[in-house]
């Protein structure tokens, strides 16, 4: 057996660095014989990248040896999960930290202008034909849910996708998404004459969400989807940085670990690429990848038409957007053209848009135009990418997305940080590396139809300036009822006006609590085909449609109506339904006797009386 002295000598020669340098890290040198050849390769990277401080506190061999090995397991993970490895991460960090210190503006030299895209009006002829096209296309699509975020602003103790999107039926976000995908799959296959295509459903998780997402799926039989149709991809966190030299931060809770923090949802591109899924999808004839987020209960109402736009306009990248009020806290989709000829269509964060406009010949900055809205559409971070061009691009970049760094400096000298920082990347920055020939567009839809995320806790939501969206569990649920009410109105149903009510100190419009399963209707044409005669629904009413072939005809509802229908059974619902119904009762978010998922919305439903039809 080789002595530790021989083994150390061997490893020093493997390191290929001079003995003086190795001696400057005596604590590492003493422990070298414990390490495998692969681990010594990682040592080499760390030393070359100026990370000797990581070993300064290492004790003699024999003390905490397992922890030292575990340290290298972590380094190996950090190295393999980042395109280009740790050396590239540190290199990029140094460049970005230097730019940040120098106050360099990433948009220097770029002139903003309004890009071209499609602006849709719900229910008109063109909307209907885009929806039709979208449903046709969707069997060639894969859906990717990014759900690795911790949700610090919401502060909910569970994972966000397990939260009920609405409490009338208690359907959680994940269930709703899966049911939409299954309904789209069925409708699209039917249009294709009975094709059996299965739409792949990917969920990006992180250590913060992975186990609980899997448990949620397994304890609910994947909400009706085949388990093989669902794929979880777990994103890794990235190393934290202590200073402008990008020295990796030692975890304050364990000196044998590097501190890590989330890298952002931009990881989804590298993960999809390295998983090999994209290639499989292309081989299987798929054409689209749709990215969406964890808590937007309205999104799927916008999907058929937006996908129709992608297919009709041949968009390589289609960003879903809503009309944006000037200075509203959502990014604007912007074309940026550089004097050197570079050009891209990209999301510009709201805090960067105003200074960028002012610096480039628009002295009023971020202002509304004659329409009463900013000319730059508001990005809601749902993307539709065309698979072929997407793979072509990722084979050049490996899925690496332009990153940024956001250190909180201790003082104006910008030499030290209040706490460690890290590189971050965003899914919507994907177009930044695309060539100017790429077809990048957007689809604007009404906010009431497409966007109501649940991001803020009740306390912060109550402080949102009047007129701005709360983005809370309360507003997210109310938005679903409002959208369903407005859609039915457009289809000719007399839906009563809403009343204003405050829950958790947020004033919201309370519309009748109308919900339906996606298999009942996915598009406006579906709705119109299922509603006829003179139908009316009073404000205090609740209506739940669970079946597929349910037809509302001359229905007058004042109370609660639940319609169940077994698979293909046809159920006609008509006449007058009147009962005491279900009442909304205020609860306070501080009342811990009420389950968290209820109290964060500020009301619970008292189910007094209902009529069920089958
Ligand atoms: P959010 O803006 O909601 O961020 O992310 P968040 O991290 O979930 O919430 P806060 O900022 O802590 O309050 C938008 C989407 O991106 C996902 C989230 O799960 C959400 O669907 N995300 C975010 C990731 O998948 N990974 C990340 O590292 C960050």
mmCIF file of N, CA and C in Angstrom, residues 400-441:
data_model
loop_
_atom_site.group_PDB
_atom_site.id
_atom_site.type_symbol
_atom_site.label_atom_id
_atom_site.label_comp_id
_atom_site.label_asym_id
_atom_site.label_seq_id
_atom_site.Cartn_x
_atom_site.Cartn_y
_atom_site.Cartn_z
ATOM 1 N N UNK A 400 -26.750 27.783 -21.810
ATOM 2 C CA UNK A 400 -26.340 28.871 -20.914
ATOM 3 C C UNK A 400 -27.095 30.141 -21.297
ATOM 4 N N UNK A 401 -27.607 30.820 -20.307
ATOM 5 C CA UNK A 401 -28.400 32.034 -20.510
ATOM 6 C C UNK A 401 -27.590 33.206 -19.965
ATOM 7 N N UNK A 402 -27.675 34.349 -20.613
ATOM 8 C CA UNK A 402 -26.952 35.537 -20.126
ATOM 9 C C UNK A 402 -27.334 35.787 -18.666
ATOM 10 N N UNK A 403 -26.308 35.876 -17.842
ATOM 11 C CA UNK A 403 -26.567 36.034 -16.413
ATOM 12 C C UNK A 403 -26.406 37.490 -15.977
ATOM 13 N N UNK A 404 -26.797 37.719 -14.737
ATOM 14 C CA UNK A 404 -26.555 39.041 -14.145
ATOM 15 C C UNK A 404 -26.211 38.833 -12.676
ATOM 16 N N UNK A 405 -25.693 39.886 -12.056
ATOM 17 C CA UNK A 405 -25.369 39.786 -10.636
ATOM 18 C C UNK A 405 -25.928 41.028 -9.963
ATOM 19 N N UNK A 406 -26.398 40.850 -8.745
ATOM 20 C CA UNK A 406 -27.074 41.960 -8.076
ATOM 21 C C UNK A 406 -26.580 42.090 -6.632
ATOM 22 N N UNK A 407 -25.294 42.428 -6.453
ATOM 23 C CA UNK A 407 -24.766 42.479 -5.084
ATOM 24 C C UNK A 407 -25.313 43.669 -4.310
ATOM 25 N N UNK A 408 -25.546 43.447 -3.026
ATOM 26 C CA UNK A 408 -25.940 44.578 -2.158
ATOM 27 C C UNK A 408 -24.649 45.052 -1.487
ATOM 28 N N UNK A 409 -24.155 46.227 -1.948
ATOM 29 C CA UNK A 409 -22.866 46.713 -1.444
ATOM 30 C C UNK A 409 -23.007 47.336 -0.058
ATOM 31 N N UNK A 410 -21.903 47.224 0.712
ATOM 32 C CA UNK A 410 -21.915 47.831 2.054
ATOM 33 C C UNK A 410 -21.896 49.351 1.964
ATOM 34 N N UNK A 411 -21.119 49.903 1.016
ATOM 35 C CA UNK A 411 -21.044 51.359 0.892
ATOM 36 C C UNK A 411 -20.694 51.731 -0.552
ATOM 37 N N UNK A 412 -20.550 53.031 -0.774
ATOM 38 C CA UNK A 412 -20.375 53.532 -2.140
ATOM 39 C C UNK A 412 -19.063 53.082 -2.780
ATOM 40 N N UNK A 413 -18.123 52.613 -1.970
ATOM 41 C CA UNK A 413 -16.855 52.163 -2.568
ATOM 42 C C UNK A 413 -17.073 50.858 -3.351
ATOM 43 N N UNK A 414 -18.178 50.203 -3.107
ATOM 44 C CA UNK A 414 -18.553 48.956 -3.793
ATOM 45 C C UNK A 414 -17.455 47.891 -3.678
ATOM 46 N N UNK A 415 -16.771 47.882 -2.556
ATOM 47 C CA UNK A 415 -15.701 46.892 -2.407
ATOM 48 C C UNK A 415 -16.125 45.689 -1.580
ATOM 49 N N UNK A 416 -17.182 45.844 -0.766
ATOM 50 C CA UNK A 416 -17.646 44.656 -0.027
ATOM 51 C C UNK A 416 -19.171 44.594 -0.011
ATOM 52 N N UNK A 417 -19.657 43.362 0.210
ATOM 53 C CA UNK A 417 -21.100 43.113 0.130
ATOM 54 C C UNK A 417 -21.699 42.986 1.532
ATOM 55 N N UNK A 418 -22.978 43.347 1.633
ATOM 56 C CA UNK A 418 -23.682 43.150 2.908
ATOM 57 C C UNK A 418 -23.843 41.665 3.201
ATOM 58 N N UNK A 419 -24.136 40.890 2.160
ATOM 59 C CA UNK A 419 -24.190 39.434 2.315
ATOM 60 C C UNK A 419 -23.762 38.846 0.975
ATOM 61 N N UNK A 420 -23.469 37.551 0.998
ATOM 62 C CA UNK A 420 -22.923 36.951 -0.228
ATOM 63 C C UNK A 420 -23.916 37.085 -1.388
ATOM 64 N N UNK A 421 -23.398 37.124 -2.600
ATOM 65 C CA UNK A 421 -24.259 37.226 -3.779
ATOM 66 C C UNK A 421 -24.028 36.011 -4.671
ATOM 67 N N UNK A 422 -24.697 35.957 -5.804
ATOM 68 C CA UNK A 422 -24.452 34.863 -6.768
ATOM 69 C C UNK A 422 -24.926 35.304 -8.132
ATOM 70 N N UNK A 423 -24.563 34.552 -9.150
ATOM 71 C CA UNK A 423 -25.051 34.855 -10.493
ATOM 72 C C UNK A 423 -26.491 34.365 -10.600
ATOM 73 N N UNK A 424 -27.267 35.081 -11.391
ATOM 74 C CA UNK A 424 -28.663 34.672 -11.594
ATOM 75 C C UNK A 424 -28.980 34.708 -13.083
ATOM 76 N N UNK A 425 -29.982 33.963 -13.473
ATOM 77 C CA UNK A 425 -30.392 34.028 -14.876
ATOM 78 C C UNK A 425 -31.898 33.812 -14.987
ATOM 79 N N UNK A 426 -32.482 34.388 -16.016
ATOM 80 C CA UNK A 426 -33.933 34.343 -16.164
ATOM 81 C C UNK A 426 -34.319 33.663 -17.473
ATOM 82 N N UNK A 427 -35.350 32.857 -17.367
ATOM 83 C CA UNK A 427 -35.844 32.099 -18.520
ATOM 84 C C UNK A 427 -36.099 32.999 -19.738
ATOM 85 N N UNK A 428 -36.628 34.206 -19.484
ATOM 86 C CA UNK A 428 -37.025 35.079 -20.594
ATOM 87 C C UNK A 428 -35.835 35.758 -21.263
ATOM 88 N N UNK A 429 -34.629 35.560 -20.720
ATOM 89 C CA UNK A 429 -33.452 36.153 -21.366
ATOM 90 C C UNK A 429 -32.908 35.261 -22.472
ATOM 91 N N UNK A 430 -33.580 34.144 -22.708
ATOM 92 C CA UNK A 430 -33.145 33.239 -23.777
ATOM 93 C C UNK A 430 -32.895 33.962 -25.107
ATOM 94 N N UNK A 431 -33.770 34.888 -25.563
ATOM 95 C CA UNK A 431 -33.540 35.484 -26.900
ATOM 96 C C UNK A 431 -32.285 36.342 -26.995
ATOM 97 N N UNK A 432 -31.628 36.629 -25.857
ATOM 98 C CA UNK A 432 -30.479 37.546 -25.908
ATOM 99 C C UNK A 432 -29.352 37.078 -26.827
ATOM 100 N N UNK A 433 -29.214 35.770 -26.974
ATOM 101 C CA UNK A 433 -28.104 35.284 -27.803
ATOM 102 C C UNK A 433 -28.543 34.964 -29.239
ATOM 103 N N UNK A 434 -29.838 35.163 -29.532
ATOM 104 C CA UNK A 434 -30.329 34.757 -30.858
ATOM 105 C C UNK A 434 -29.806 35.671 -31.975
ATOM 106 N N UNK A 435 -29.616 35.132 -33.177
ATOM 107 C CA UNK A 435 -29.210 35.983 -34.296
ATOM 108 C C UNK A 435 -30.371 36.888 -34.709
ATOM 109 N N UNK A 436 -30.075 38.020 -35.368
ATOM 110 C CA UNK A 436 -31.140 38.964 -35.745
ATOM 111 C C UNK A 436 -32.184 38.336 -36.666
ATOM 112 N N UNK A 437 -31.813 37.248 -37.334
ATOM 113 C CA UNK A 437 -32.773 36.618 -38.245
ATOM 114 C C UNK A 437 -33.867 35.854 -37.494
ATOM 115 N N UNK A 438 -33.691 35.629 -36.199
ATOM 116 C CA UNK A 438 -34.678 34.842 -35.442
ATOM 117 C C UNK A 438 -36.013 35.573 -35.410
ATOM 118 N N UNK A 439 -37.078 34.802 -35.539
ATOM 119 C CA UNK A 439 -38.403 35.432 -35.533
ATOM 120 C C UNK A 439 -38.930 35.485 -34.096
ATOM 121 N N UNK A 440 -38.759 36.656 -33.487
ATOM 122 C CA UNK A 440 -39.147 36.827 -32.086
ATOM 123 C C UNK A 440 -40.338 37.780 -32.021
ATOM 124 N N UNK A 441 -41.446 37.314 -31.506
ATOM 125 C CA UNK A 441 -42.628 38.174 -31.447
ATOM 126 C C UNK A 441 -43.320 38.059 -30.105
#
